[in-house]
XYZ file of N, CA and C in Angstrom:
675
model
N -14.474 16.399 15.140
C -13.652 15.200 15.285
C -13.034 14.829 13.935
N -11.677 14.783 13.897
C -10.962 14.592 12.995
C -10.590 12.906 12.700
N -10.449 12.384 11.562
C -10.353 11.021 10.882
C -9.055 10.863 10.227
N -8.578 9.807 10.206
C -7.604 9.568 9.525
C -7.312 8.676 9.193
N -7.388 7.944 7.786
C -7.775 7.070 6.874
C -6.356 6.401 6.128
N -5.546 5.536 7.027
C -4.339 5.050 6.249
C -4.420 4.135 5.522
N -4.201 3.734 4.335
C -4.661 3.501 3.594
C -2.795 2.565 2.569
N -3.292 1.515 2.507
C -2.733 0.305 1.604
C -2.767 0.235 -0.101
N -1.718 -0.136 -0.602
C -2.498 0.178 -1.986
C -2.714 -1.308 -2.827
N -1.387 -2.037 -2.659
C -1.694 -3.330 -3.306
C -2.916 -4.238 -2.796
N -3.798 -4.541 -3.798
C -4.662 -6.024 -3.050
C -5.704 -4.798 -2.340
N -5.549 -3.431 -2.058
C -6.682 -2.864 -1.350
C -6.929 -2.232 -2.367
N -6.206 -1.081 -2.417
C -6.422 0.100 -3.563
C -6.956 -0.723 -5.234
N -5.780 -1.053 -4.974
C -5.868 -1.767 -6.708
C -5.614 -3.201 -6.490
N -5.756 -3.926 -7.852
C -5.813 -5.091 -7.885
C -4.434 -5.266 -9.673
N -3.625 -5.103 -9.266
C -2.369 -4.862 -9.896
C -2.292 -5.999 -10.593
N -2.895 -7.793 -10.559
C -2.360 -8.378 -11.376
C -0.871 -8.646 -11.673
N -0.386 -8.614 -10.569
C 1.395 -8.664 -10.477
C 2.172 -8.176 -11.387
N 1.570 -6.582 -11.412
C 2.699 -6.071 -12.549
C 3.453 -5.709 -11.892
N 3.674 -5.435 -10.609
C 4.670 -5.071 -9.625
C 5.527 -5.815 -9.364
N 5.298 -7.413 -9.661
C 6.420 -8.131 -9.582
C 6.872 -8.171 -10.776
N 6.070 -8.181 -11.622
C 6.984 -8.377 -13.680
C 7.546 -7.576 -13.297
N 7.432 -6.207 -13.361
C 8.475 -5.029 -13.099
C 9.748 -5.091 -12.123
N 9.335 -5.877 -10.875
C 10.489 -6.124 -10.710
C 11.511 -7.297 -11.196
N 11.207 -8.681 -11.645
C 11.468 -9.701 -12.150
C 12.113 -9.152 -13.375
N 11.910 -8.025 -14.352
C 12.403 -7.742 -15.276
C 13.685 -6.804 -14.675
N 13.269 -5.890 -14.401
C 14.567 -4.937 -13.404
C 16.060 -5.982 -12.888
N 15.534 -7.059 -12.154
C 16.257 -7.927 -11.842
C 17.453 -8.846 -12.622
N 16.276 -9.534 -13.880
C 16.877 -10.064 -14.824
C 17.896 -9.109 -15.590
N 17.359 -7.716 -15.995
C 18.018 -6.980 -16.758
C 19.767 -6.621 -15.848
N 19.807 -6.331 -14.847
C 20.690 -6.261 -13.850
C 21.489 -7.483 -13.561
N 21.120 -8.490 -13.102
C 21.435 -10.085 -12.827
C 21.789 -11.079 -13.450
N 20.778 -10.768 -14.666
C 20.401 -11.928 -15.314
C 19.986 -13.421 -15.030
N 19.381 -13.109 -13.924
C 18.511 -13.939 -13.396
C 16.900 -14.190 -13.853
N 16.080 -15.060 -14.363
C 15.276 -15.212 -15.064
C 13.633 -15.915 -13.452
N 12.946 -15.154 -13.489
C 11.913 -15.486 -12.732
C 12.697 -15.360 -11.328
N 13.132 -14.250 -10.864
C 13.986 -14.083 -9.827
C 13.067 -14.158 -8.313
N 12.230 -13.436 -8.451
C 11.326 -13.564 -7.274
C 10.219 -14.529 -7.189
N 10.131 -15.343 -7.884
C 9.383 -16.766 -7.611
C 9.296 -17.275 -6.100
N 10.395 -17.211 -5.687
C 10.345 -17.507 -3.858
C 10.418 -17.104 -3.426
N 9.945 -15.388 -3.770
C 9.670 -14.080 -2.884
C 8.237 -14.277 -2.273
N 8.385 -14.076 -0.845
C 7.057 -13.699 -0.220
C 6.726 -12.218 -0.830
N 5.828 -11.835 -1.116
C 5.763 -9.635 -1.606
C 4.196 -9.363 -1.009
N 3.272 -9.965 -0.653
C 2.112 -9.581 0.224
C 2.426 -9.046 1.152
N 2.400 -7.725 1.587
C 2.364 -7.153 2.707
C 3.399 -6.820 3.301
N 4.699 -6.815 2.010
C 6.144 -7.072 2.544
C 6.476 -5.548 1.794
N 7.511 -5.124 2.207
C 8.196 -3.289 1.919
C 9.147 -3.668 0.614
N 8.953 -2.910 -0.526
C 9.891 -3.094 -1.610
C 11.718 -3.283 -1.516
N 11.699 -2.359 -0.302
C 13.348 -2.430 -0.086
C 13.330 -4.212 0.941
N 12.678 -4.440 1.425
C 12.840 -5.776 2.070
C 12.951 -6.653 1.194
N 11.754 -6.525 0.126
C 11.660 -7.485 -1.078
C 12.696 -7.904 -1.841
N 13.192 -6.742 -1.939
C 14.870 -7.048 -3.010
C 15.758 -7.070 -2.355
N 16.471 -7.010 -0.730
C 16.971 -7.406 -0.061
C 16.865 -8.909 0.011
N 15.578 -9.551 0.338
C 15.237 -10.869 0.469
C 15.688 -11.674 -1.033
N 15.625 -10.964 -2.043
C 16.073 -11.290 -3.418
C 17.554 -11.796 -3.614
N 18.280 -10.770 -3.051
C 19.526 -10.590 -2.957
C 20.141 -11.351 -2.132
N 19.393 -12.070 -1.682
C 19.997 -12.915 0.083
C 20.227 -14.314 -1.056
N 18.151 -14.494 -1.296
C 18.301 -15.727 -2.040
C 19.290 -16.050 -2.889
N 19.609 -15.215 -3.955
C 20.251 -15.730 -4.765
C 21.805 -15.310 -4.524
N 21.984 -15.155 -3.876
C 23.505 -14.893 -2.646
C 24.306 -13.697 -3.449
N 23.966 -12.588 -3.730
C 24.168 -11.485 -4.312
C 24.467 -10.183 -3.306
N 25.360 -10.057 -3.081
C 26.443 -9.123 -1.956
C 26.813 -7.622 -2.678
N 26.509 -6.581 -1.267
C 26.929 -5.789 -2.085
C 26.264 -4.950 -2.621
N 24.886 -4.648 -2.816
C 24.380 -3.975 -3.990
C 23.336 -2.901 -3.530
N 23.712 -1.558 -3.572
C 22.564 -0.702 -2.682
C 21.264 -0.240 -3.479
N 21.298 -1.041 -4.560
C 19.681 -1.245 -5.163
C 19.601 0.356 -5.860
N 20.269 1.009 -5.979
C 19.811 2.229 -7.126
C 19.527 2.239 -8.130
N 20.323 1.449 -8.900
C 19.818 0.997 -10.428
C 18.991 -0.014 -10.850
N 18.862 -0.822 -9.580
C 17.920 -1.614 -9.445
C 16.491 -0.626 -9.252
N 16.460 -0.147 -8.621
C 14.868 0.759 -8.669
C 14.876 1.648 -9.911
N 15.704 2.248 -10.178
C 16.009 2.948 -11.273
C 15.240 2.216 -12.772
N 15.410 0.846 -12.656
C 14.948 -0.127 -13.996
C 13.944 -0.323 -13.555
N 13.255 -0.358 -12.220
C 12.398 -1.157 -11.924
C 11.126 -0.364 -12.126
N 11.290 1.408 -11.749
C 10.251 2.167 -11.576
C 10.047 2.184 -13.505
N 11.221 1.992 -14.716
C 11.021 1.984 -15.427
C 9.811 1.300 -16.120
N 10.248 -0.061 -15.518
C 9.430 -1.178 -16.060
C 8.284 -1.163 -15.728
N 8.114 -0.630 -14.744
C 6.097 -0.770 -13.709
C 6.041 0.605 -14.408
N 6.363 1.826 -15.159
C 5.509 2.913 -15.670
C 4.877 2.133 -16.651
N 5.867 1.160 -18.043
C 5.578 0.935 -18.760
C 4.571 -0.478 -18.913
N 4.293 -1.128 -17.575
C 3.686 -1.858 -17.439
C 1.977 -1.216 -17.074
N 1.952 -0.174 -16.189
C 1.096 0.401 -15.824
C 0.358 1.138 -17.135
N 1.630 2.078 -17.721
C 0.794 2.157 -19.290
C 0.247 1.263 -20.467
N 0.556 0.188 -20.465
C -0.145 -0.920 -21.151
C -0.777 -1.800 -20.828
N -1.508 -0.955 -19.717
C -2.744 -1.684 -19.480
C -4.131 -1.730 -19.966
N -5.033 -2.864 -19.966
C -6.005 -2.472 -21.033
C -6.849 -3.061 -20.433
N -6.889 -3.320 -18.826
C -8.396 -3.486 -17.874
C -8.071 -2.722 -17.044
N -9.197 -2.310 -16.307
C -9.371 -1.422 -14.976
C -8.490 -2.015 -13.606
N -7.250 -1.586 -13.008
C -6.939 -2.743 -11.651
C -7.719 -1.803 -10.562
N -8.565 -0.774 -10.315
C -9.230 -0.475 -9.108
C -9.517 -1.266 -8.767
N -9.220 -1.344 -7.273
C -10.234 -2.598 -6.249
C -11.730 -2.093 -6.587
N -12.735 -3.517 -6.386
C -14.185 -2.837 -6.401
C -14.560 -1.645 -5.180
N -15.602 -1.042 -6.345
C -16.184 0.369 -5.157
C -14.919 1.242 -4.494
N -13.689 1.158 -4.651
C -12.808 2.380 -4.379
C -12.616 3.562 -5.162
N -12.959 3.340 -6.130
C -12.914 4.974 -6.763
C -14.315 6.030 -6.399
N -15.238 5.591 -6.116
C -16.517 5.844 -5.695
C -16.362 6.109 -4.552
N -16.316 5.180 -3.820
C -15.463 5.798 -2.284
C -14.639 6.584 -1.807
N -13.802 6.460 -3.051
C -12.862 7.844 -3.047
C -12.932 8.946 -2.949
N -14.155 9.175 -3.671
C -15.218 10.865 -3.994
C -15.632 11.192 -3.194
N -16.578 9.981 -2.595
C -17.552 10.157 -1.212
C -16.690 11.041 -0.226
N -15.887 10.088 -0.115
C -14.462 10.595 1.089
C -14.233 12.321 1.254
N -13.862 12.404 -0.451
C -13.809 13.745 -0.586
C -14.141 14.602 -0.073
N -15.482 14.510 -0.250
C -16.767 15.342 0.694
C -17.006 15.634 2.137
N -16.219 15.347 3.172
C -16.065 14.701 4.090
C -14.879 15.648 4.876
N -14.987 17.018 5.426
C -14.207 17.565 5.770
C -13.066 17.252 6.599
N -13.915 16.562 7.583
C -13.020 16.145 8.777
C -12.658 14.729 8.909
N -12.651 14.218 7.387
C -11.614 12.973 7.217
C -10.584 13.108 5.941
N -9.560 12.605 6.403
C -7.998 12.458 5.671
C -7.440 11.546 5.030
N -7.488 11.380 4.054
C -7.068 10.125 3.472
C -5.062 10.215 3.212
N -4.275 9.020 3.881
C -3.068 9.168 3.337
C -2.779 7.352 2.923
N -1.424 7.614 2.213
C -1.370 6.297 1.661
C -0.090 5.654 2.797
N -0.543 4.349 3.382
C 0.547 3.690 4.121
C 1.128 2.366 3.576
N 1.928 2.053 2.849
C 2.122 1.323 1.806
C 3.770 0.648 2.230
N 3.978 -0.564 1.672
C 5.223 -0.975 0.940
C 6.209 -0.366 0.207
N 5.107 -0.206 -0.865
C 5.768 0.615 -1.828
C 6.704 1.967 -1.824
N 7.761 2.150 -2.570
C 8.617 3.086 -2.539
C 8.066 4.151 -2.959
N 7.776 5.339 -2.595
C 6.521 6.547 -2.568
C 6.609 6.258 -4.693
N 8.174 6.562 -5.562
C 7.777 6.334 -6.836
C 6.890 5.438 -7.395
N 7.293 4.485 -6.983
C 6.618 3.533 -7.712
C 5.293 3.426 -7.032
N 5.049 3.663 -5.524
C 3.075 3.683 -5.344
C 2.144 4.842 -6.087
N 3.089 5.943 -6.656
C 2.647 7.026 -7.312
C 2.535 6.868 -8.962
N 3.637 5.857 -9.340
C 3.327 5.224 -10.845
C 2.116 4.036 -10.573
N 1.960 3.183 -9.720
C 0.595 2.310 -9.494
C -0.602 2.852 -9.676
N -0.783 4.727 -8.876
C -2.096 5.066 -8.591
C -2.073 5.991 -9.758
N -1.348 5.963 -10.604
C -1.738 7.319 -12.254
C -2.676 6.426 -12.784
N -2.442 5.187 -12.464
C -3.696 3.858 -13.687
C -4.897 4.707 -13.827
N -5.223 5.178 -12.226
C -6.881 5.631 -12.185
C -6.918 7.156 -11.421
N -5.693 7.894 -11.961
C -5.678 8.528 -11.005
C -6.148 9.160 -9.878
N -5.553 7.870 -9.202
C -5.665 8.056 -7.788
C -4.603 9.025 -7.038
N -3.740 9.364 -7.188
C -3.331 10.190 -6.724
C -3.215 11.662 -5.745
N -4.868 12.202 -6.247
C -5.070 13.298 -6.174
C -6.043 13.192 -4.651
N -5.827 12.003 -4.267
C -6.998 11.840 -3.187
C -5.640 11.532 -1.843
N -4.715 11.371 -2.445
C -3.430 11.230 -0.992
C -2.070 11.788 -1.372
N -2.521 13.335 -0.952
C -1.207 14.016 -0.499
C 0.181 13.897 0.452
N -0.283 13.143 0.786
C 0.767 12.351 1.637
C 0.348 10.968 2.212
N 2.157 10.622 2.728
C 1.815 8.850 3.492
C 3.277 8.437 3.773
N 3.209 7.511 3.983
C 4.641 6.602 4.643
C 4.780 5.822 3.752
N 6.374 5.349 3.196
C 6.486 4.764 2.039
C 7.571 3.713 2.373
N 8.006 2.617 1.733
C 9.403 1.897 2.000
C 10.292 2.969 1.637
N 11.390 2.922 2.691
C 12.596 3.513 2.686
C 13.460 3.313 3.622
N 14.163 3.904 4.757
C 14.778 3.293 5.517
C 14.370 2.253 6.223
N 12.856 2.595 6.455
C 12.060 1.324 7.244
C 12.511 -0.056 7.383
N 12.324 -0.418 8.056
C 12.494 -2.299 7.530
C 11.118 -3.381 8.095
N 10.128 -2.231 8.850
C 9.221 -2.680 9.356
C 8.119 -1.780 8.676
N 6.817 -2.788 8.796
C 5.430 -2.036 8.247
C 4.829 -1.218 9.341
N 5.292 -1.370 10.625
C 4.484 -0.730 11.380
C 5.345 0.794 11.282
N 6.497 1.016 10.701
C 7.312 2.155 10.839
C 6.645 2.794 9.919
N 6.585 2.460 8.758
C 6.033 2.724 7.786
C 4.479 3.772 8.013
N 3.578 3.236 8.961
C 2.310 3.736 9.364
C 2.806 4.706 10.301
N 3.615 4.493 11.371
C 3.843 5.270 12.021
C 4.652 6.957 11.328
N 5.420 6.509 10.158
C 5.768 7.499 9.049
C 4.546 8.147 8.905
N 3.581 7.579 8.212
C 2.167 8.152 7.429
C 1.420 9.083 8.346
N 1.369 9.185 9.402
C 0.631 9.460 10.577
C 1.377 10.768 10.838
N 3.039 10.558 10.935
C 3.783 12.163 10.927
C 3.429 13.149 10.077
N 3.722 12.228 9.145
C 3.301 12.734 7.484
C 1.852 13.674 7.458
N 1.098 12.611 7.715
C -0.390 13.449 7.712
C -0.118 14.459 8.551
N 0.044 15.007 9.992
C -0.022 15.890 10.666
C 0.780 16.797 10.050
N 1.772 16.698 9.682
C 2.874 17.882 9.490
C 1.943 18.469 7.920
N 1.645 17.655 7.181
C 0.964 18.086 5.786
C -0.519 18.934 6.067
N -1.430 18.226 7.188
C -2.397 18.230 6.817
C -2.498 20.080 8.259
N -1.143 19.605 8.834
C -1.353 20.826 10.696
C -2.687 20.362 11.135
N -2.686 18.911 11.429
C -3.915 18.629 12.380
C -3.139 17.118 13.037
N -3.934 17.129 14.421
C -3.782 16.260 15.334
C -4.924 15.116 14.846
N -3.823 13.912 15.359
C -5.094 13.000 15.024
C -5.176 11.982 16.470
N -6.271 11.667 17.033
C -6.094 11.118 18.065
C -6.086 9.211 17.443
N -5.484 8.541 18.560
C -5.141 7.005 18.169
C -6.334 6.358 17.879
N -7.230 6.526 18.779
C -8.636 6.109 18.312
C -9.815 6.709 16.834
N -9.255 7.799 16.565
C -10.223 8.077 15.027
C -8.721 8.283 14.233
N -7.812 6.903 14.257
C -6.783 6.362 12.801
C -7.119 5.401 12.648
N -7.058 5.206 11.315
C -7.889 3.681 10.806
C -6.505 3.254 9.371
N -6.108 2.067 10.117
C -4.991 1.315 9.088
C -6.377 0.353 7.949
N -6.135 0.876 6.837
C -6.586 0.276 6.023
C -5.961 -0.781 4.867
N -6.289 -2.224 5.116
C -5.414 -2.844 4.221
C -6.080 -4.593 3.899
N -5.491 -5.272 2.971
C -5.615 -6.420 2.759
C -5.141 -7.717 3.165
N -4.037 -7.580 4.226
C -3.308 -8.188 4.883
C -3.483 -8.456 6.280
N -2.674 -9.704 6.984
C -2.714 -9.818 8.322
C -1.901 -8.864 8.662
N -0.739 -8.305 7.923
C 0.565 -7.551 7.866
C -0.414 -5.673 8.629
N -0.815 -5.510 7.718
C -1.583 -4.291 8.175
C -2.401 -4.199 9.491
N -3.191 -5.467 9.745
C -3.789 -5.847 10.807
C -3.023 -5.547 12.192
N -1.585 -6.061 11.680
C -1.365 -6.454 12.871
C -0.474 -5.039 13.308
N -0.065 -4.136 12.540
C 0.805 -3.412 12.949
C -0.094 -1.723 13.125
N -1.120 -1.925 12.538
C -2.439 -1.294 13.386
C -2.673 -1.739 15.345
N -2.611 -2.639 14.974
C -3.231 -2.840 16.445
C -1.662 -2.644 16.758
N -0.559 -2.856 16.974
C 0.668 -2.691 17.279
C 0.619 -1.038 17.711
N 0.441 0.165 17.092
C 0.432 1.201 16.953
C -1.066 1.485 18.173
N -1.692 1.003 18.511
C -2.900 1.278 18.788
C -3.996 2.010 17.820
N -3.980 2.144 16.803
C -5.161 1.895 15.928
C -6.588 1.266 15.258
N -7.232 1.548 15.041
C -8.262 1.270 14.455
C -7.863 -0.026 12.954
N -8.270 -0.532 12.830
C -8.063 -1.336 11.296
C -9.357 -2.100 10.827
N -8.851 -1.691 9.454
C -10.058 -2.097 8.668
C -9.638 -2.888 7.468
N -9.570 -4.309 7.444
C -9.543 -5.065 6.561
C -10.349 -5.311 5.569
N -9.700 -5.439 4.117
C -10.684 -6.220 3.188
C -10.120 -7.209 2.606
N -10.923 -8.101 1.922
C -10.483 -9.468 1.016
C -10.587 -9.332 -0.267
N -9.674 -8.409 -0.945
C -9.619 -7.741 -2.190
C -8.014 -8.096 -2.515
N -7.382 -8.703 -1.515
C -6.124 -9.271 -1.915
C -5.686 -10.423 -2.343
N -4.869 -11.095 -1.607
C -4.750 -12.599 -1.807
C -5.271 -13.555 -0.183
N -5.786 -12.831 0.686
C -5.904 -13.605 1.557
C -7.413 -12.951 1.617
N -8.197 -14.589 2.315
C -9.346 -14.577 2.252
C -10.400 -14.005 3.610
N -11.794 -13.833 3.630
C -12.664 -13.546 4.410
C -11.922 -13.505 5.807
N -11.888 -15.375 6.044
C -11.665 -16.117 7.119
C -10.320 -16.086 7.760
N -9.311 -15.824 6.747
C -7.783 -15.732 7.051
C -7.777 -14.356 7.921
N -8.573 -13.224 7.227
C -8.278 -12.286 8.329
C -9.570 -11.818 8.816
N -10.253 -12.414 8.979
C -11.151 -12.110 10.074
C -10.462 -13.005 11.530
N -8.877 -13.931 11.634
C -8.575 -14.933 12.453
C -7.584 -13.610 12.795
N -7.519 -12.642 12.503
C -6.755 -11.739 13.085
C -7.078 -10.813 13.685
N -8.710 -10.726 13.966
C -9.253 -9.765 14.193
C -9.552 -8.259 14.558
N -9.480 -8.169 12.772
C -9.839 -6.153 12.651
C -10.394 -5.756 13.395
N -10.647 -4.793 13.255
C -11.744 -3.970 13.838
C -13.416 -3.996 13.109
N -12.821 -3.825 11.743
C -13.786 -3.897 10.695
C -13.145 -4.784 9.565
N -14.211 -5.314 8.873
C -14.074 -6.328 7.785
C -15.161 -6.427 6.685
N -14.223 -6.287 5.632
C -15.284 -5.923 4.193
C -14.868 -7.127 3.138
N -15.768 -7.493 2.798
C -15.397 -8.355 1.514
C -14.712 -7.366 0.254
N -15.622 -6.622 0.181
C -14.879 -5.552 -0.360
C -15.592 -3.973 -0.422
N -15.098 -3.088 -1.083
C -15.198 -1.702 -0.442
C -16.607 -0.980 -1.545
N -17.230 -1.936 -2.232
C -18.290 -1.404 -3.022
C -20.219 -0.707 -2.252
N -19.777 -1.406 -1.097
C -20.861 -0.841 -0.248
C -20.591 0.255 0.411
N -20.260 0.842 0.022
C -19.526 2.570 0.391
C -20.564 2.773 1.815
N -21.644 2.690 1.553
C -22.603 2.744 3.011
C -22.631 2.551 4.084
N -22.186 0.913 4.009
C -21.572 0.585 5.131
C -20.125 0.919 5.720
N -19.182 1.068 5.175
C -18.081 1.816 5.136
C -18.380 3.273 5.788
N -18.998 4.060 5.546
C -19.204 5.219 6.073
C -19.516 5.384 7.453
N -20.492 4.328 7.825
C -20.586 3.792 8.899
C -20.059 3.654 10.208
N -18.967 3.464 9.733
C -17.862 3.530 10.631
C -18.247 4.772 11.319
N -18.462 6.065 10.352
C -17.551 6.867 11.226
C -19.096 8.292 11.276
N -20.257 7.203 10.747
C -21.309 7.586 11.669
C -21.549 8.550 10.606
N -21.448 8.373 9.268
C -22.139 9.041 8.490
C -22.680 8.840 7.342
């Protein structure tokens, strides 16, 4: 029986400390010259190309197919990501990560917001990388559930294995993930390693729910091992 482990990166994976928005807030300004541009950006659980669309609305900016805008932006989050000088792993995910490893007949891919560059400059911090060969990324998408439903192609065509709806597991920090798991008919497994708490999404009800991912034990659990 085969597993398949989709997997979130902001607020789950890592705990980024909003360098993802400096990076973009700077990208912006440098382009705009707009100063604290995404302040009245929602960005929890929201797709990077939506994000700066929603940017572009606010501040009534027409017109602009965002190339050089990502172009500055993936700039700014390398160089933000390289000057970092604490750990952003979520707790117990790099440990979990290994475990996973071991684990023939489970798959780890990344189902994310993020524009595959820039979730691949996020996960060099610790490199994470080497644990998700593939995933679904913002791009044409405009929805998160497309996005998973991407990751899921992705895995099969990468991995030449079938995965049945019941052993896929949307992994994430959001109601956003929650909900477009169960949308898909999936499995989901929430944690509170983001900005929303225990209670906020346990009112959405996962499947599974972790405060956070350091009890690798129970986590394994799941899937009966």
């Amino acid at each position: 029986m085969n597993y398949l482990l989709i997997w979130d990166i902001d607020g789950t994976l890592i705990q980024g400390r909003g360098l993802g928005r400096k990076a973009m807030e700077k990208a912006f300004f440098e382009i705009y010259g707009i100063q604290d541009a995404l302040k009245e950006i929602h960005m929890s659980g929201m797709l990077d190309t939506v994000i700066f669309e929603n940017a572009l609305n606010h501040h009534n900016i027409k017109n602009q197919d965002g190339t050089l805008f990502y172009e500055k932006y993936f700039d700014y989050l390398d160089k933000e990501v390289k000057s970092l000088t604490k750990p952003i792993d979520a707790p117990g995910v790099l440990e979990l990560l290994i475990k996973l490893q071991g684990f023939k007949h489970i798959y780890n891919v990344l189902g994310t917001g993020n524009i595959e560059k820039g979730a691949r400059i996020k996960l060099s911090a610790h490199d994470m990388n080497q644990y998700f060969p593939a995933g679904g990324f913002s791009k044409e998408e405009k929805e998160r559930w497309q996005v998973i439903f991407q990751a899921v192609n992705n895995a099969k065509k990468h991995f030449d294995t079938e995965f049945m709806p019941e052993n896929t597991y949307v992994i994430g920090d959001t109601p956003k993930d929650i909900d477009c798991g169960k949308k898909l008919g999936y499995k989901t497994i929430a944690v509170s390693t983001g900005v929303y708490s225990l209670e906020e999404l346990s009112s959405c009800n996962p499947d599974f729910l972790f405060k956070d991912l350091s009890q690798s034990e129970s986590f394994l659990k799941i899937f009966s091992i």
